[in-house]
XYZ file of N, CA and C in Angstrom:
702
model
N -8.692 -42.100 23.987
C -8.895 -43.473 24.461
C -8.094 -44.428 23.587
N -7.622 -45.305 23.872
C -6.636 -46.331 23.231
C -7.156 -47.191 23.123
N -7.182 -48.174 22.200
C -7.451 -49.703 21.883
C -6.640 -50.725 22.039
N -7.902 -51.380 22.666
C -6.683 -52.626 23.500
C -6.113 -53.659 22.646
N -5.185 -54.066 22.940
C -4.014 -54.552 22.282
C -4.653 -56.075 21.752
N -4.398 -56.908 20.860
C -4.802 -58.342 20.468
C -4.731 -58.820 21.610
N -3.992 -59.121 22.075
C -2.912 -59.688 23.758
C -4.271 -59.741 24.283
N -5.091 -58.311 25.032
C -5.637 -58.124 25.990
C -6.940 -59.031 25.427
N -7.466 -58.517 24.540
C -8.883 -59.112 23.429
C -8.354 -60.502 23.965
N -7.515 -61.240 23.255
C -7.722 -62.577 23.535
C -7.092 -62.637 24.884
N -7.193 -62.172 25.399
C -7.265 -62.871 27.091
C -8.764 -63.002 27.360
N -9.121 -61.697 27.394
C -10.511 -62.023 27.332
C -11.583 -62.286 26.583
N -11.183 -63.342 25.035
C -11.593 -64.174 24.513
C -11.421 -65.569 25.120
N -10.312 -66.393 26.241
C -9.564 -67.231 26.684
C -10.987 -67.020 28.087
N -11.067 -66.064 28.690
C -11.944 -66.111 29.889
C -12.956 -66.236 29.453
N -13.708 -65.698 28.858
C -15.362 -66.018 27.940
C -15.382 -67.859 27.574
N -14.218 -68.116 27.162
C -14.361 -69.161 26.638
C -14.201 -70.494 27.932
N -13.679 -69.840 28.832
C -13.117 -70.983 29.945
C -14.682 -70.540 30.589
N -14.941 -69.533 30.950
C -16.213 -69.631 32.091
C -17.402 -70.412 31.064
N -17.740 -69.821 29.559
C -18.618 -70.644 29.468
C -18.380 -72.160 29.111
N -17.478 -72.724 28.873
C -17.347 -74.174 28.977
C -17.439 -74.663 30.595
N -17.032 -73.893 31.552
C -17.444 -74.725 33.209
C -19.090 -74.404 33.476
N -19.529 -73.425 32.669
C -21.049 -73.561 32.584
C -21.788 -74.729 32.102
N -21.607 -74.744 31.240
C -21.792 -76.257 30.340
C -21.512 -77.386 30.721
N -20.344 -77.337 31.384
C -19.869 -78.657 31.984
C -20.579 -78.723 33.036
N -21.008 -78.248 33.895
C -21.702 -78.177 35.140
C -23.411 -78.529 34.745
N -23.686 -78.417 34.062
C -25.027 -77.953 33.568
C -25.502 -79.840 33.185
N -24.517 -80.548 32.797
C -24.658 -81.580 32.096
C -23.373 -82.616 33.267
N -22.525 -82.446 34.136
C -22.367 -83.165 35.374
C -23.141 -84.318 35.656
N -22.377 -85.529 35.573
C -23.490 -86.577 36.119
C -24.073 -87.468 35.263
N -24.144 -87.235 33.933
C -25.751 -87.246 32.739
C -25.349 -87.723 32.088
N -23.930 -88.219 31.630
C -23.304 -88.983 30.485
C -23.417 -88.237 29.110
N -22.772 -87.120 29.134
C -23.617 -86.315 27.639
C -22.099 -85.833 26.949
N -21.969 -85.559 26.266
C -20.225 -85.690 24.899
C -20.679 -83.976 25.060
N -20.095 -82.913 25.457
C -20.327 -81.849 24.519
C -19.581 -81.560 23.854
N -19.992 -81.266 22.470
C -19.092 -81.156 21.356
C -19.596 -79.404 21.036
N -18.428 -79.069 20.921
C -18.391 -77.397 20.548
C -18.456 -77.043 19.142
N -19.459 -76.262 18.614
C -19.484 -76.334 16.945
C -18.440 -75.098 16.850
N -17.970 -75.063 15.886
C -16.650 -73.955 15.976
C -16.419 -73.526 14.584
N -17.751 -73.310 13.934
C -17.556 -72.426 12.388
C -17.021 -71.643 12.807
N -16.542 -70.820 12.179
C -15.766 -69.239 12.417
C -15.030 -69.077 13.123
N -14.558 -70.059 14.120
C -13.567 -69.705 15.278
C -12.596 -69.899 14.884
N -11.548 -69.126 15.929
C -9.483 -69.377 15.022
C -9.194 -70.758 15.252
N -8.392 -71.199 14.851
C -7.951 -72.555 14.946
C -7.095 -71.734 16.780
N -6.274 -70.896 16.691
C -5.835 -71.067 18.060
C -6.809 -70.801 19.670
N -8.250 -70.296 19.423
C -9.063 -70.144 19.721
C -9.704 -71.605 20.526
N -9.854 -72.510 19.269
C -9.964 -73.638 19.877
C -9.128 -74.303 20.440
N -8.077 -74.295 19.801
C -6.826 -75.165 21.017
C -6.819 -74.684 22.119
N -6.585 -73.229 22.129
C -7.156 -73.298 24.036
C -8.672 -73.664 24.478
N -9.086 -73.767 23.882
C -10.478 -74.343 24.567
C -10.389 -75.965 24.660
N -9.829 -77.043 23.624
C -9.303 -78.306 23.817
C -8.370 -78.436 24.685
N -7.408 -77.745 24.848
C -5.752 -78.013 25.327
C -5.943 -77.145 26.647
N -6.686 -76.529 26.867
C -6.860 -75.873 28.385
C -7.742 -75.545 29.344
N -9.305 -75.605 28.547
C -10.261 -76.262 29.174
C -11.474 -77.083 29.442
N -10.646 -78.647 28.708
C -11.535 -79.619 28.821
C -12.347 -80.219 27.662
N -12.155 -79.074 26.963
C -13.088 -79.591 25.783
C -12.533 -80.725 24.712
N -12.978 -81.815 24.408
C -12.825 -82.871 23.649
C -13.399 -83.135 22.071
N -14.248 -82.778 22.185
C -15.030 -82.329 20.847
C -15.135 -81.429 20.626
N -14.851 -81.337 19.119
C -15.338 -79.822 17.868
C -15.914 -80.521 16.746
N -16.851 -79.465 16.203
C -17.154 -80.031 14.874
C -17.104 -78.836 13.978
N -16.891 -79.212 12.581
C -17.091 -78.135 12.084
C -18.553 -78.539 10.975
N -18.690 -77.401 9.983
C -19.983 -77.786 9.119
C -19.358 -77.062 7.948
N -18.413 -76.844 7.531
C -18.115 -76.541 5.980
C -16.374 -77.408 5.435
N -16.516 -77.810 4.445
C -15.652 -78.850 4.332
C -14.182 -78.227 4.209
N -14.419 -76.935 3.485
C -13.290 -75.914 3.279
C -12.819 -75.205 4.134
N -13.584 -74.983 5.139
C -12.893 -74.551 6.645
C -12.114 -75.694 7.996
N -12.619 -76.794 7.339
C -12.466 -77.732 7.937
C -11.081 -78.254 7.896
N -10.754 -77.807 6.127
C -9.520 -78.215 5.668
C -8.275 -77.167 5.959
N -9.096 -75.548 5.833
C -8.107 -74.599 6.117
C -7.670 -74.701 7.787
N -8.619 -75.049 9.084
C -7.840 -75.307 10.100
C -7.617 -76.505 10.265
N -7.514 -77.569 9.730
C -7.050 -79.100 9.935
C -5.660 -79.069 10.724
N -4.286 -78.891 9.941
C -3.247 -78.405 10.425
C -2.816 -77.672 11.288
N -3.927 -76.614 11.737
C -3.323 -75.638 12.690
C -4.256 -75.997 14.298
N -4.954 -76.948 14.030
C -5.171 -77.756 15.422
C -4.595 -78.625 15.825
N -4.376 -78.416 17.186
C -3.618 -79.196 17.614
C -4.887 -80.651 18.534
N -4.460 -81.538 17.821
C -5.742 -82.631 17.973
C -5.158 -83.731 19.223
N -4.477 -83.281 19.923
C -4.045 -83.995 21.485
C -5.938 -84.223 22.191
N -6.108 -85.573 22.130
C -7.091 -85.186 22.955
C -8.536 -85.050 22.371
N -8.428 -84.903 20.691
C -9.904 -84.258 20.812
C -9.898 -85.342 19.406
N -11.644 -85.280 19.823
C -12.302 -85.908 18.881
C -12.845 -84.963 17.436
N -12.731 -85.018 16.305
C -13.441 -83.928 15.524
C -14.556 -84.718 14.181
N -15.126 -83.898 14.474
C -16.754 -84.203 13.835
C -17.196 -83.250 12.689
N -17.676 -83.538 11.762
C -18.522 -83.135 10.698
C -20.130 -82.722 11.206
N -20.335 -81.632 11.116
C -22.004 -81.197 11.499
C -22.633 -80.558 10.480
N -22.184 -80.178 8.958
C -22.955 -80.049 8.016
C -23.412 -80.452 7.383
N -24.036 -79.927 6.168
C -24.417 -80.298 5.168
C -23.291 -80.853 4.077
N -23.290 -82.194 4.176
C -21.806 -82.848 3.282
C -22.209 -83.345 1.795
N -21.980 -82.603 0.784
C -21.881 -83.139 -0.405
C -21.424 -84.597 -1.063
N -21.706 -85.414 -1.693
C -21.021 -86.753 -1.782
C -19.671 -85.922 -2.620
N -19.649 -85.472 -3.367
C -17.785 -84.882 -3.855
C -17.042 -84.554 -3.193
N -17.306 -84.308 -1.820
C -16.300 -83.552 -0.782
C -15.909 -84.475 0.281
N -17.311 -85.613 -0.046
C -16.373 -86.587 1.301
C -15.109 -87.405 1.085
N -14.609 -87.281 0.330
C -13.133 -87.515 0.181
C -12.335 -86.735 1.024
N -12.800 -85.481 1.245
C -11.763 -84.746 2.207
C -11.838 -84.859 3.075
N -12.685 -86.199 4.211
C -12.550 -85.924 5.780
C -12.671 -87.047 5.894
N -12.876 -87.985 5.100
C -13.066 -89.767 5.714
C -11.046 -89.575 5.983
N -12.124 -90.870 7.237
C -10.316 -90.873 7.858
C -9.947 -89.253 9.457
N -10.632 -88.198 8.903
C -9.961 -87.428 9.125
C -11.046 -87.039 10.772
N -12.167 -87.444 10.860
C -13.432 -87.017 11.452
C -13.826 -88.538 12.357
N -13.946 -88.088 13.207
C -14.389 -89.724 14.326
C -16.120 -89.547 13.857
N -16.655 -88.485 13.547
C -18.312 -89.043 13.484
C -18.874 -87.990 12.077
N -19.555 -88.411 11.091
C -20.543 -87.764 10.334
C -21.791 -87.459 10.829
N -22.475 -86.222 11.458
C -23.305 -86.319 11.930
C -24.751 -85.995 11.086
N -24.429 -86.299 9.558
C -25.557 -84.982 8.663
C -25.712 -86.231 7.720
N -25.644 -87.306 7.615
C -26.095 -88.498 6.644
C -27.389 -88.338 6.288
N -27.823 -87.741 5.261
C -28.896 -87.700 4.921
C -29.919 -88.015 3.414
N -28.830 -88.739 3.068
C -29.163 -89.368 1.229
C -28.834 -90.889 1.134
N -29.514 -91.859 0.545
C -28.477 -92.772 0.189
C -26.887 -92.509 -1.007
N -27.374 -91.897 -1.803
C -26.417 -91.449 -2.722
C -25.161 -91.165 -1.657
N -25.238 -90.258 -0.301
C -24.136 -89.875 0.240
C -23.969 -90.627 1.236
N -24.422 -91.759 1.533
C -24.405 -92.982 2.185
C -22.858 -93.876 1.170
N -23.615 -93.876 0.136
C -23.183 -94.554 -1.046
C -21.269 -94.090 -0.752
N -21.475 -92.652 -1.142
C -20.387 -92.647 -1.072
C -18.772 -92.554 -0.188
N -19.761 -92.539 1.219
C -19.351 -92.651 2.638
C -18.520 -94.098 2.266
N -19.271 -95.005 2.161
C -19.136 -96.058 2.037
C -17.975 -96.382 1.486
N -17.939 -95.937 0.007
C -16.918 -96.491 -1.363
C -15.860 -95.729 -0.833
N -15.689 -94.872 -0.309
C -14.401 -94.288 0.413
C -13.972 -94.436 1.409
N -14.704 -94.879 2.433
C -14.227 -95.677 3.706
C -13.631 -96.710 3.148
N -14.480 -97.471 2.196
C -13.882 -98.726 2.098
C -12.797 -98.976 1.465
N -12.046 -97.833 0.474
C -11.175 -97.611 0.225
C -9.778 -97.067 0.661
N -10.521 -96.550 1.813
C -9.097 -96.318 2.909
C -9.246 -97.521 3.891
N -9.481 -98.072 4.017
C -9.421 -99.176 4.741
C -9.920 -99.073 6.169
N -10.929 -97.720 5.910
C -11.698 -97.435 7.305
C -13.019 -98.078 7.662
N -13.299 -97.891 8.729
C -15.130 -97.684 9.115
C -15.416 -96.452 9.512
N -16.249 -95.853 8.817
C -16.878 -94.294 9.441
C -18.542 -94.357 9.941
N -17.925 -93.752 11.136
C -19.331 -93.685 11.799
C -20.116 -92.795 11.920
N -21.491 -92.706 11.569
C -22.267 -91.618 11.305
C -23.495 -91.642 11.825
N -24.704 -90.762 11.891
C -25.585 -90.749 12.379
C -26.594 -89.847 11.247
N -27.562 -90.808 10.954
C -28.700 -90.198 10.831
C -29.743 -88.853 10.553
N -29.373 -87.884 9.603
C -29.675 -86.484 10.299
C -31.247 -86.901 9.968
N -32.120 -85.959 10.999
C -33.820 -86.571 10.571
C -34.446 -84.685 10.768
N -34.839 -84.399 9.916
C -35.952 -83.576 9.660
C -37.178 -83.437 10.680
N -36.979 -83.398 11.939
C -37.721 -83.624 12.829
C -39.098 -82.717 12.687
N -38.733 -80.917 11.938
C -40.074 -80.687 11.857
C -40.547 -80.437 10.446
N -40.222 -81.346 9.813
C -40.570 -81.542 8.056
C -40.547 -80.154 7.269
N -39.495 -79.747 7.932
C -39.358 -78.416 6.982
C -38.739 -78.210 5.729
N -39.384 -78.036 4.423
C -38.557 -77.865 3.490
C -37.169 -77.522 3.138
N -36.984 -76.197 3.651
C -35.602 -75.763 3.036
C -34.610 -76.380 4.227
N -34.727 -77.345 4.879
C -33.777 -78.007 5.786
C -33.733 -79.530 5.163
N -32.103 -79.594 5.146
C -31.457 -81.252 4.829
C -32.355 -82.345 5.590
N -32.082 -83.679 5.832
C -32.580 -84.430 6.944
C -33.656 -85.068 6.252
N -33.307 -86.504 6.933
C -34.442 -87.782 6.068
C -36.174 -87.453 6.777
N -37.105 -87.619 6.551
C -37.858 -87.564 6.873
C -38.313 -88.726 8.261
N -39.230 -87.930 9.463
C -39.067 -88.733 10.185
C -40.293 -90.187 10.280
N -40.757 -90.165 9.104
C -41.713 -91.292 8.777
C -40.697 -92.367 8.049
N -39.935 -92.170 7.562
C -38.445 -93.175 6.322
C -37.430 -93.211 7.297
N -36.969 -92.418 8.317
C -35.764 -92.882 9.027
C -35.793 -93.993 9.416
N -36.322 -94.723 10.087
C -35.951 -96.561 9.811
C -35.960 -97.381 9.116
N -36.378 -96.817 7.654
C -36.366 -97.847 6.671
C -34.895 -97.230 6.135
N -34.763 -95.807 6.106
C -33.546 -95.480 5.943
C -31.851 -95.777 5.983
N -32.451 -95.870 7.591
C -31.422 -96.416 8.629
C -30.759 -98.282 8.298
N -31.851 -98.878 7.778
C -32.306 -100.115 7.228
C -31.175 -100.502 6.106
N -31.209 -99.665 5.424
C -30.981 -99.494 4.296
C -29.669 -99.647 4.198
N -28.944 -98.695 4.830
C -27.692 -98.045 5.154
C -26.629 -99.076 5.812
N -27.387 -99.570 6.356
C -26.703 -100.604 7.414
C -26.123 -101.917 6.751
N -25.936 -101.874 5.468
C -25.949 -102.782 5.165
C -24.767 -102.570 4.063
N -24.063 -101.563 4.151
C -23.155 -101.034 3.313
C -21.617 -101.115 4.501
N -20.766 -101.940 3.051
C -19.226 -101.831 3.698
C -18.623 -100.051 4.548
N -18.046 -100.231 4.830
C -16.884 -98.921 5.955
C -18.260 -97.968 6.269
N -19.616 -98.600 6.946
C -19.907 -97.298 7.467
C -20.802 -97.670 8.528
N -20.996 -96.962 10.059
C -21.420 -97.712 10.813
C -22.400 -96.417 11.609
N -23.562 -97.314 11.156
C -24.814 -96.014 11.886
C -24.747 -95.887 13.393
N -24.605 -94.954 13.806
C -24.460 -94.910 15.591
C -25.483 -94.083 16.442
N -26.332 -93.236 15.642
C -27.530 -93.224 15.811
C -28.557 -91.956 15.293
N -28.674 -90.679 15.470
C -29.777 -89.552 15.019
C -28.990 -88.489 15.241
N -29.625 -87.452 14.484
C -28.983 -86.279 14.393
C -30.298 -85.522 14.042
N -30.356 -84.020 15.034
C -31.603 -83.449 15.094
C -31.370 -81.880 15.090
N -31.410 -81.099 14.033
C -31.878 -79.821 14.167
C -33.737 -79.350 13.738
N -33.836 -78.792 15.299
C -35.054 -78.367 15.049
C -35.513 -77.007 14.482
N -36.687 -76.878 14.562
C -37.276 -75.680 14.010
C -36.850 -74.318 14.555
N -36.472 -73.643 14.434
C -35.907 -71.837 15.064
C -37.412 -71.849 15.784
N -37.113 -71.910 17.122
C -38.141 -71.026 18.270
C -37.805 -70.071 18.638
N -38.265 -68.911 19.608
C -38.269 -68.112 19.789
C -38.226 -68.328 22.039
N -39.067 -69.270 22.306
C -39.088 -69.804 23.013
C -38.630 -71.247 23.379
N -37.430 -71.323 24.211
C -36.697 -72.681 24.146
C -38.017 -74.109 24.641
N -38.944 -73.644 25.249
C -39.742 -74.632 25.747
C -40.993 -74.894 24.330
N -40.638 -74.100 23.674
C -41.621 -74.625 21.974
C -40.901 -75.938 21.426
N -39.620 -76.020 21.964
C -38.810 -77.249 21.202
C -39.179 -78.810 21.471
N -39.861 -78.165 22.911
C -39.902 -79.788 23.365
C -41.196 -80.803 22.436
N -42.223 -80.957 21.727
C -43.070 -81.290 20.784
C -41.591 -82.329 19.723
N -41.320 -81.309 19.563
C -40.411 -82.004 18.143
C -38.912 -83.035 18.893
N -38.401 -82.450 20.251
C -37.595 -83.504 21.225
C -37.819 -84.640 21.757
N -39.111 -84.522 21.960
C -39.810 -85.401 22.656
C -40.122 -86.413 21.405
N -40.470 -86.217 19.933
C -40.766 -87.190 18.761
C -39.565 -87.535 18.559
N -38.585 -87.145 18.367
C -37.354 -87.407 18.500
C -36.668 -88.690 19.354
N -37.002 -88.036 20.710
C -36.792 -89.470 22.084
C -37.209 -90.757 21.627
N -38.983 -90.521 20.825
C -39.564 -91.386 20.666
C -38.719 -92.454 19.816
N -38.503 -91.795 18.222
C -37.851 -92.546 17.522
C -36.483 -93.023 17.413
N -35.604 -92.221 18.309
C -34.296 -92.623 18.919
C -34.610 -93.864 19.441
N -36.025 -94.144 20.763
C -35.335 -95.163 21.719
C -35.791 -96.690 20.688
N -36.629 -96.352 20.103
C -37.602 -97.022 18.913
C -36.183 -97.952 18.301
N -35.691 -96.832 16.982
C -34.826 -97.325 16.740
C -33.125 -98.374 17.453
N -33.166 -97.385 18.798
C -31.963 -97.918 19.844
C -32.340 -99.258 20.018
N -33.840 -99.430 20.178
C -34.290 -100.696 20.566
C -34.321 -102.258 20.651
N -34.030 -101.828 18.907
C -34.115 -102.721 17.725
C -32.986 -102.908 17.383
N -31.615 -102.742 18.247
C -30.399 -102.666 17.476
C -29.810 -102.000 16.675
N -30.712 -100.990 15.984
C -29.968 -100.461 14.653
C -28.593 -99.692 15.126
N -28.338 -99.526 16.436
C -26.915 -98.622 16.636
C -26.059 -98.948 17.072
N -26.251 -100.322 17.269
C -25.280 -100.953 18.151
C -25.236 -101.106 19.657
N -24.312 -100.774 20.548
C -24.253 -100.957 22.278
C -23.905 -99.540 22.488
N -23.311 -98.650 21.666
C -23.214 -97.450 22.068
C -24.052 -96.069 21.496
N -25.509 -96.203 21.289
C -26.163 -95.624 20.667
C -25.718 -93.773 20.684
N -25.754 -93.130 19.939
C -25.798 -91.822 20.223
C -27.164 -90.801 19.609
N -27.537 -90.014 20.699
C -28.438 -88.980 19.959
C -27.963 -87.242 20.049
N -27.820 -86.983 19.246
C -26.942 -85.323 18.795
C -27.936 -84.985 18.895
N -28.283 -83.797 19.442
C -29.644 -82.701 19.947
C -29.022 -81.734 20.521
N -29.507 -80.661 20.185
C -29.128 -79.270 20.967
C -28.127 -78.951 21.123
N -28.718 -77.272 20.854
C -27.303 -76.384 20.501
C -27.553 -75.231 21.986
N -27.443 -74.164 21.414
C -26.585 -73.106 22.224
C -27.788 -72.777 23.340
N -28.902 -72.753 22.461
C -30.110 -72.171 23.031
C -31.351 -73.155 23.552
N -30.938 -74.376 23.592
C -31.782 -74.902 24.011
C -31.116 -76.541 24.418
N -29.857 -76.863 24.836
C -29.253 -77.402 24.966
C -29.478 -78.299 26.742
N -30.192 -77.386 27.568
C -30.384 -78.014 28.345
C -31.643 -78.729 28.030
N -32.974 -78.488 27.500
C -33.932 -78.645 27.392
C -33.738 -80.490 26.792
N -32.837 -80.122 26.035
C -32.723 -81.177 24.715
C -32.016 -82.678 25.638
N -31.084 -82.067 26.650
C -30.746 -83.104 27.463
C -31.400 -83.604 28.954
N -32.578 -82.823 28.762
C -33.681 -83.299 30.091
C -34.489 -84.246 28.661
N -34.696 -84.629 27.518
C -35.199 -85.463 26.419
C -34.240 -86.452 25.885
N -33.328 -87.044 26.413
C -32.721 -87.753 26.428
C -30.750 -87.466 25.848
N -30.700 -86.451 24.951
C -29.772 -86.190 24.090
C -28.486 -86.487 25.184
N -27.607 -87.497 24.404
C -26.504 -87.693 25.368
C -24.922 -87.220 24.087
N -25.483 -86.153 23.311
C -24.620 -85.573 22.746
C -25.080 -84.212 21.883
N -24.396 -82.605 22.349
C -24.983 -81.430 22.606
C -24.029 -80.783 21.903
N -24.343 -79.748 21.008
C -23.370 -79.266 19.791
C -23.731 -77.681 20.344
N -23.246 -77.251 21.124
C -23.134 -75.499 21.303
C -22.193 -74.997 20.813
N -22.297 -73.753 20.059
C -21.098 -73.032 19.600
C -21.407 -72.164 20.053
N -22.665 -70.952 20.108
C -22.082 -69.249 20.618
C -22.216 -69.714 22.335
N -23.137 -70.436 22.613
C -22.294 -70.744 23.954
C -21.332 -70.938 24.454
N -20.444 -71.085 23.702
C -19.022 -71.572 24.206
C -18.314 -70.625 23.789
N -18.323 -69.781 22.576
C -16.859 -68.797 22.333
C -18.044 -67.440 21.607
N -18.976 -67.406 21.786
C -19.657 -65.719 22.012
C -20.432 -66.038 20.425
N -20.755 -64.484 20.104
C -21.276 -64.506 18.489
C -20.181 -64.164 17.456
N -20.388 -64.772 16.638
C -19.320 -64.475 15.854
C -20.109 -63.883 14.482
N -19.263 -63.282 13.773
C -20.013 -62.409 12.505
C -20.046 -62.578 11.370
């Protein structure tokens, strides 16, 4: 038996990746929702065909050093790219400027320094909120009793502009266990939207691969899937 050639593999890495993005796209048709594709581990040419051939506009990544090793070898016609990790204040030097949204703001300290470096490139960076929706310890994210005093807080600092929440929930097992913690979520999204804190174009980041529809029947009008879109990666 012979092994199929790279060629063949990524063809049918290119079809996996085109059918499940018209899944997705279909799924969310109509609803006003950004899907942004999380793309740890994926090749940089991996994603360009998924930007440059079908449709996709957003990527994010979540490690600052991978972020930097495919920076160059994407081809950014077209696409928006986003930060979805856990961001150290020493490292945000390497993507202000470089990233249309921070989606993991979760310190003043790294508020702080969002700030002193935007304001030093002569930017505004826009970010969102990450909130601890089910108060779990070993997870980043402001608590969701302080996120508006948080949010408060923040808003009030040169080059950085809150645009609205950012939500990873608890690992279920069952996608319909999520809704408790989506639904507190909605709450304090529309709470906060309410009151101005986000401006005219509010955004709420919710849901990933596995529960992504759920999250956008709860309002989420911005959806971060990655093995949905280009398989499991190892």
């Amino acid at each position: 038996m012979t092994e199929k050639s790279s060629t063949e593999l990524t063809e049918e890495i290119k079809a996996r990746v085109r059918r499940n993005l018209e899944e997705i796209f279909t799924a969310v048709a109509g609803k006003n929702v950004t899907v942004m594709a999380a793309t740890k581990t994926v090749p940089a040419e991996v994603i360009n065909y998924a930007t440059q051939e079908c449709g996709l506009h957003n990527i994010g990544e979540n490690r600052v050093q991978e972020f930097l090793s495919k920076f160059d070898a994407l081809d950014k016609t077209g696409v928006n790219m986003h930060f979805i990790g856990t961001l150290q204040p020493n490292k945000v030097k390497y993507i202000i400027g470089k990233v249309c949204l921070i989606h993991s703001l979760d310190s003043m300290k790294l508020a702080e320094e969002i700030s002193k470096r935007s304001a030093s490139a002569g930017t505004i960076t826009d970010v969102l909120c990450e909130v601890n929706i089910g108060n779990e310890p070993a997870k980043s994210g402001v608590p969701e009793e302080t996120a508006e005093s948080f949010i408060e807080s923040i808003s009030s600092l040169p080059g950085i502009n809150p645009r609205g929440i950012m939500v990873i929930g608890p690992h279920c097992v069952d996608p319909e266990d999520y809704r408790p913690f989506f639904g507190r979520t909605r709450a304090l999204y529309t709470r906060l939207s309410d009151r101005g804190l986000f401006g005219s174009d509010p955004i709420l980041s919710m849901g990933m691969s596995d529960n992504y529809r759920l999250a956008v029947e709860y309002g989420a009008n911005l959806i971060r899937p990655g093995t949905a879109v280009f398989g499991r990666r190892g």
